[in-house]
Short mmCIF file of C-alpha atoms in Angstrom, two decimals:
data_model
loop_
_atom_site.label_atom_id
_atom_site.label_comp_id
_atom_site.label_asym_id
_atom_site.label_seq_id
_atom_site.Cartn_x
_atom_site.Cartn_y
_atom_site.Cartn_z
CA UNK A 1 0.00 0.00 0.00
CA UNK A 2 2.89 2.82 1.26
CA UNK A 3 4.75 1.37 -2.64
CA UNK A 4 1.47 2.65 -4.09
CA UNK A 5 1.24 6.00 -2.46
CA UNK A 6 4.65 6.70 -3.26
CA UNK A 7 4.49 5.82 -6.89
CA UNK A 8 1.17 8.11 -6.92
CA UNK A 9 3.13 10.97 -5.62
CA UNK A 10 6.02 10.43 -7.44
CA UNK A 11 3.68 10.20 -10.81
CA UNK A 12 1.51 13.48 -9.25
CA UNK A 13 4.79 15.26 -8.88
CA UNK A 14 6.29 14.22 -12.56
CA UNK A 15 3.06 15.62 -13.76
CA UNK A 16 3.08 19.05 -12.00
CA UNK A 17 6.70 19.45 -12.89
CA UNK A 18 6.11 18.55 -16.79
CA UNK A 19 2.90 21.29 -16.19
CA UNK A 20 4.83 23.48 -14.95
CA UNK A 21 8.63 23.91 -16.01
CA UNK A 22 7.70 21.73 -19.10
CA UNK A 23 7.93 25.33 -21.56
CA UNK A 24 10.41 25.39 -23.78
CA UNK A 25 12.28 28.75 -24.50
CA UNK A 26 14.53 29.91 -27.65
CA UNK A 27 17.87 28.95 -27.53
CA UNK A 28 18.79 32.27 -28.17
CA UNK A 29 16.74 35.79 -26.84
CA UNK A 30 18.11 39.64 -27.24
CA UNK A 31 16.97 42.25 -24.87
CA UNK A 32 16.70 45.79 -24.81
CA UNK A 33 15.72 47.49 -21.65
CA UNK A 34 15.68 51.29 -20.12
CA UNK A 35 14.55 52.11 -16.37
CA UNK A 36 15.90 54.19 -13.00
CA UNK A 37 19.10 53.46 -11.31
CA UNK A 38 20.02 54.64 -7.45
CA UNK A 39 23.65 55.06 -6.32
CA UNK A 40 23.53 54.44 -2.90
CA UNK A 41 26.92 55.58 -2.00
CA UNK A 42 26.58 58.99 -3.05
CA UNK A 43 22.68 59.39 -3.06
CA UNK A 44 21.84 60.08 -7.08
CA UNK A 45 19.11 59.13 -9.29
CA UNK A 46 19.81 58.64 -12.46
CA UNK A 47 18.76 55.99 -15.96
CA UNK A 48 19.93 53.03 -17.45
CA UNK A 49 20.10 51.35 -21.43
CA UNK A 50 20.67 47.41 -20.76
CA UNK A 51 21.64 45.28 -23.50
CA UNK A 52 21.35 41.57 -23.37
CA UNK A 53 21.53 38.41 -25.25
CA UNK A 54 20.46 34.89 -23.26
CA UNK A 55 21.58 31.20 -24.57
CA UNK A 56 19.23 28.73 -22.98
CA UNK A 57 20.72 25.88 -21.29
CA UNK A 58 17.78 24.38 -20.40
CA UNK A 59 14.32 24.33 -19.14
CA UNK A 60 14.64 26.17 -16.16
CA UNK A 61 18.62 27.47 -16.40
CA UNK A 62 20.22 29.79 -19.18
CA UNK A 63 23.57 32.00 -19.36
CA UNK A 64 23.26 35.63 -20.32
CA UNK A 65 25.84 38.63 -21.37
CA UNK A 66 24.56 41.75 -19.90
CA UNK A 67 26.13 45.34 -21.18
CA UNK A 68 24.41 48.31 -19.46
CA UNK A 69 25.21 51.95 -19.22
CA UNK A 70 24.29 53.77 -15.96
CA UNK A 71 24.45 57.74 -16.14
CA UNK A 72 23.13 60.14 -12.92
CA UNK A 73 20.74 62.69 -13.12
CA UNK A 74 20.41 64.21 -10.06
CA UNK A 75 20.77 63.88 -6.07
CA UNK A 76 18.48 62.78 -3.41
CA UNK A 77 20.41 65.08 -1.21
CA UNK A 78 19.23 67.95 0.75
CA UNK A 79 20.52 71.23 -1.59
CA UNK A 80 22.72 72.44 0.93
CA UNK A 81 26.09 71.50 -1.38
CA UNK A 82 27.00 74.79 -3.33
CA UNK A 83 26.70 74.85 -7.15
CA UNK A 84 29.71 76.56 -7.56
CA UNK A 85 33.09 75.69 -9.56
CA UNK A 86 33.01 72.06 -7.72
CA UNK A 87 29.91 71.59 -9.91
CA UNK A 88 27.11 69.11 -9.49
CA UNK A 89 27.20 65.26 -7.63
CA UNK A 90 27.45 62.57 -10.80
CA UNK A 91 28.24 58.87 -11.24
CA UNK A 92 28.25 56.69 -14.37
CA UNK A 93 29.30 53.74 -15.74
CA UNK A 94 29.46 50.25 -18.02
CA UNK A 95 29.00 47.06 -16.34
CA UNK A 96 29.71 43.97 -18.75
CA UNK A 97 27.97 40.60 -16.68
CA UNK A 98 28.03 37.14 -17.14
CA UNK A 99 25.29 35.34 -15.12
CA UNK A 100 24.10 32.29 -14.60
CA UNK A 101 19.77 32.61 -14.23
CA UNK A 102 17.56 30.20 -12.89
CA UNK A 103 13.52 30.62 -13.33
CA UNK A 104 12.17 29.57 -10.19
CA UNK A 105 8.82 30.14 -11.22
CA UNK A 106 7.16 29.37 -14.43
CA UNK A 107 3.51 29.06 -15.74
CA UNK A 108 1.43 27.70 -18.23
CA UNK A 109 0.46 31.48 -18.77
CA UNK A 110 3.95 32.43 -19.61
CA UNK A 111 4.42 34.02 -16.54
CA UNK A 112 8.30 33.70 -15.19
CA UNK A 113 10.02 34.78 -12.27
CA UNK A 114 13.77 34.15 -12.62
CA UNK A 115 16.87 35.29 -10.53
CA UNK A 116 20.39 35.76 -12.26
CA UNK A 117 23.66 36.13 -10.17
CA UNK A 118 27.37 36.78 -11.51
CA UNK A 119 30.62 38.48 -11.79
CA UNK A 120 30.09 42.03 -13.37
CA UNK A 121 33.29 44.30 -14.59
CA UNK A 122 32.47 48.37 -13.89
CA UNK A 123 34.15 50.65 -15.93
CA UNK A 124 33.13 54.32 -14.74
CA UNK A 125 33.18 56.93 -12.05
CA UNK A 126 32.03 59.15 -9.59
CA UNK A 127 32.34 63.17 -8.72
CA UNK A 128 31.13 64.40 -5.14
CA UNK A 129 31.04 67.56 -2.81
CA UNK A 130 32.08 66.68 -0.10
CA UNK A 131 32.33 69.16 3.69
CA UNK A 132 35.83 68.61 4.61
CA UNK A 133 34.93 71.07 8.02
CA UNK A 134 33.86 68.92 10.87
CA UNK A 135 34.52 71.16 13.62
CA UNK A 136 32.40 73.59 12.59
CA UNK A 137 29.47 72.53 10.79
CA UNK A 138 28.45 76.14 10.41
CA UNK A 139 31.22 77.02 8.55
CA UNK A 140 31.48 74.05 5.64
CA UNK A 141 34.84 73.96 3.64
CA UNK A 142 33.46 72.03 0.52
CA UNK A 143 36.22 69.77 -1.30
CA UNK A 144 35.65 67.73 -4.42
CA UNK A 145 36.16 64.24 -4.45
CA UNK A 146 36.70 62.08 -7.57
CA UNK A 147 37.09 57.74 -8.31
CA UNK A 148 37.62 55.95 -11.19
CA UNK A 149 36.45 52.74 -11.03
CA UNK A 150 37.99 49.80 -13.23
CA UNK A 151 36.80 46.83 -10.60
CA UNK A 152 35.24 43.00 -10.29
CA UNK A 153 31.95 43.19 -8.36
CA UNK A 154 28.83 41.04 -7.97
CA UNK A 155 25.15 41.38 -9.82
CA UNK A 156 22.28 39.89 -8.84
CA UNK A 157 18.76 40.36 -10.33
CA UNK A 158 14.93 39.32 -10.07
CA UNK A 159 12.82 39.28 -13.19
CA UNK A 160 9.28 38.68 -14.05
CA UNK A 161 8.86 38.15 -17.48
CA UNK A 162 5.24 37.43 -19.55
CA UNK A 163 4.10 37.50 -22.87
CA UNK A 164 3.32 40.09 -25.07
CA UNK A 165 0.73 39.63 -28.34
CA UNK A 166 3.24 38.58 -30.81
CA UNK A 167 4.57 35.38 -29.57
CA UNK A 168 8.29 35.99 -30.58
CA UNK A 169 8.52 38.98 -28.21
CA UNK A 170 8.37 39.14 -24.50
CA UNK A 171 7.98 41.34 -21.78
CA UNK A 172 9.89 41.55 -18.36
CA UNK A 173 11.16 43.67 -15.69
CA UNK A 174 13.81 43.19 -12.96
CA UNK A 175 15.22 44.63 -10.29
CA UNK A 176 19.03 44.48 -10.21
CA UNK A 177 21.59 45.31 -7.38
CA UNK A 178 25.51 45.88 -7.81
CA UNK A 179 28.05 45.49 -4.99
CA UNK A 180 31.90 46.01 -4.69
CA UNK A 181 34.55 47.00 -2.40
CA UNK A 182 32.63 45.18 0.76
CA UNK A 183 29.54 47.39 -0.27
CA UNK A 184 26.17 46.29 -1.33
CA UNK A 185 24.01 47.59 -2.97
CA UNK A 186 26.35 49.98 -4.23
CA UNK A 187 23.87 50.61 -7.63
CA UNK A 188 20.15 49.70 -7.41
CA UNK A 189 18.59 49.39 -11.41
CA UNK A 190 14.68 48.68 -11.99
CA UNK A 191 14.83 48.31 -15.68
CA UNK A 192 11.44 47.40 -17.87
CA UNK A 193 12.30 44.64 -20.91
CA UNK A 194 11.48 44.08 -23.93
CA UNK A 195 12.96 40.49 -25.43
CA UNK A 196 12.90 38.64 -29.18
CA UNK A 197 13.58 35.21 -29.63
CA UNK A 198 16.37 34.98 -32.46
CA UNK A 199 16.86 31.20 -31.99
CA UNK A 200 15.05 27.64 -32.94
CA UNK A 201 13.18 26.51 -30.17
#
């Protein structure tokens, strides 16, 4: 009787897994994407333009290259900085990543939810007022502070994706986090996606 019940739920959970995870996806998908970025170390909004192309290796798991551009627009800061010669707070940068994703959710609807982790190389930089007078708070002595970055640091991201009308383009949006130099999130991105299968399925 307990062999029975097992091979029922063993059967019952083949099916729901086949139900489930059984879509298949394009071996190969390009994707475009614009959205709002935070850098949390200085305090700036700003935009990013993500490029992407995604090589399925399997059901559930693919491998993606990830180029995106991150400029600053503006700070979160209270105005009290002077807009003098030092000029104005700004950030930008590239960040080339290679991630592994895995969809942990997927539905006969289309619907996927899918988290993506891996190396990511920033090439960019950051320009910041800074009040060098701590004694006297009243009395600020602002100095201008500036990094290059050239640096290793780690990606993650959580995407939704769904379909759209045409079946060979998909929607999706994430929200991605960057960290380096023992800080994290250093850069915050929620980007909206649009994706085209270019491969056979």
């Amino acid at each position: 009787m307990k062999t029975n019940q097992l091979l029922l739920a063993i059967l019952f959970l083949t099916m729901v897994h086949a139900a489930t995870f059984g879509q298949v996806r394009p071996k190969l998908q390009y994707t475009v994407g614009t959205g709002g970025s935070y850098d949390g170390n200085i305090g700036l909004w700003g935009v990013n333009f993500s490029n992407e192309l995604n090589v399925s290796l399997g059901k559930r798991t693919s491998f993606n290259t990830n180029l995106t551009f991150y400029q600053s627009l503006g700070s979160t800061r209270s105005q009290t900085i002077p807009q003098n010669e030092f000029g104005k707070d700004q950030s930008s940068g590239i960040f080339i990543t290679p991630a592994l994703k895995y969809d942990i959710i997927q539905r006969e609807s289309g619907f996927k939810l899918a988290l993506s982790m891996g190396p990511s190389l920033q090439l960019g930089g950051d320009a910041y007022a800074s009040n060098i007078n701590f004694s006297n708070p009243n009395e600020p002595n602002f100095v201008y502070f500036g990094n290059k970055y050239r640096r290793i640091g780690l990606m993650t991201e959580l995407e939704a994706e769904w379909k759209s009308k045409n079946p060979n383009i998909r929607n999706a949006a994430s929200i991605s986090a960057y960290g380096a130099d023992l800080y994290f999130p250093w850069y915050i991105n929620a980007t909206y996606k649009i994706r085209f299968g270019i491969g056979k399925k």
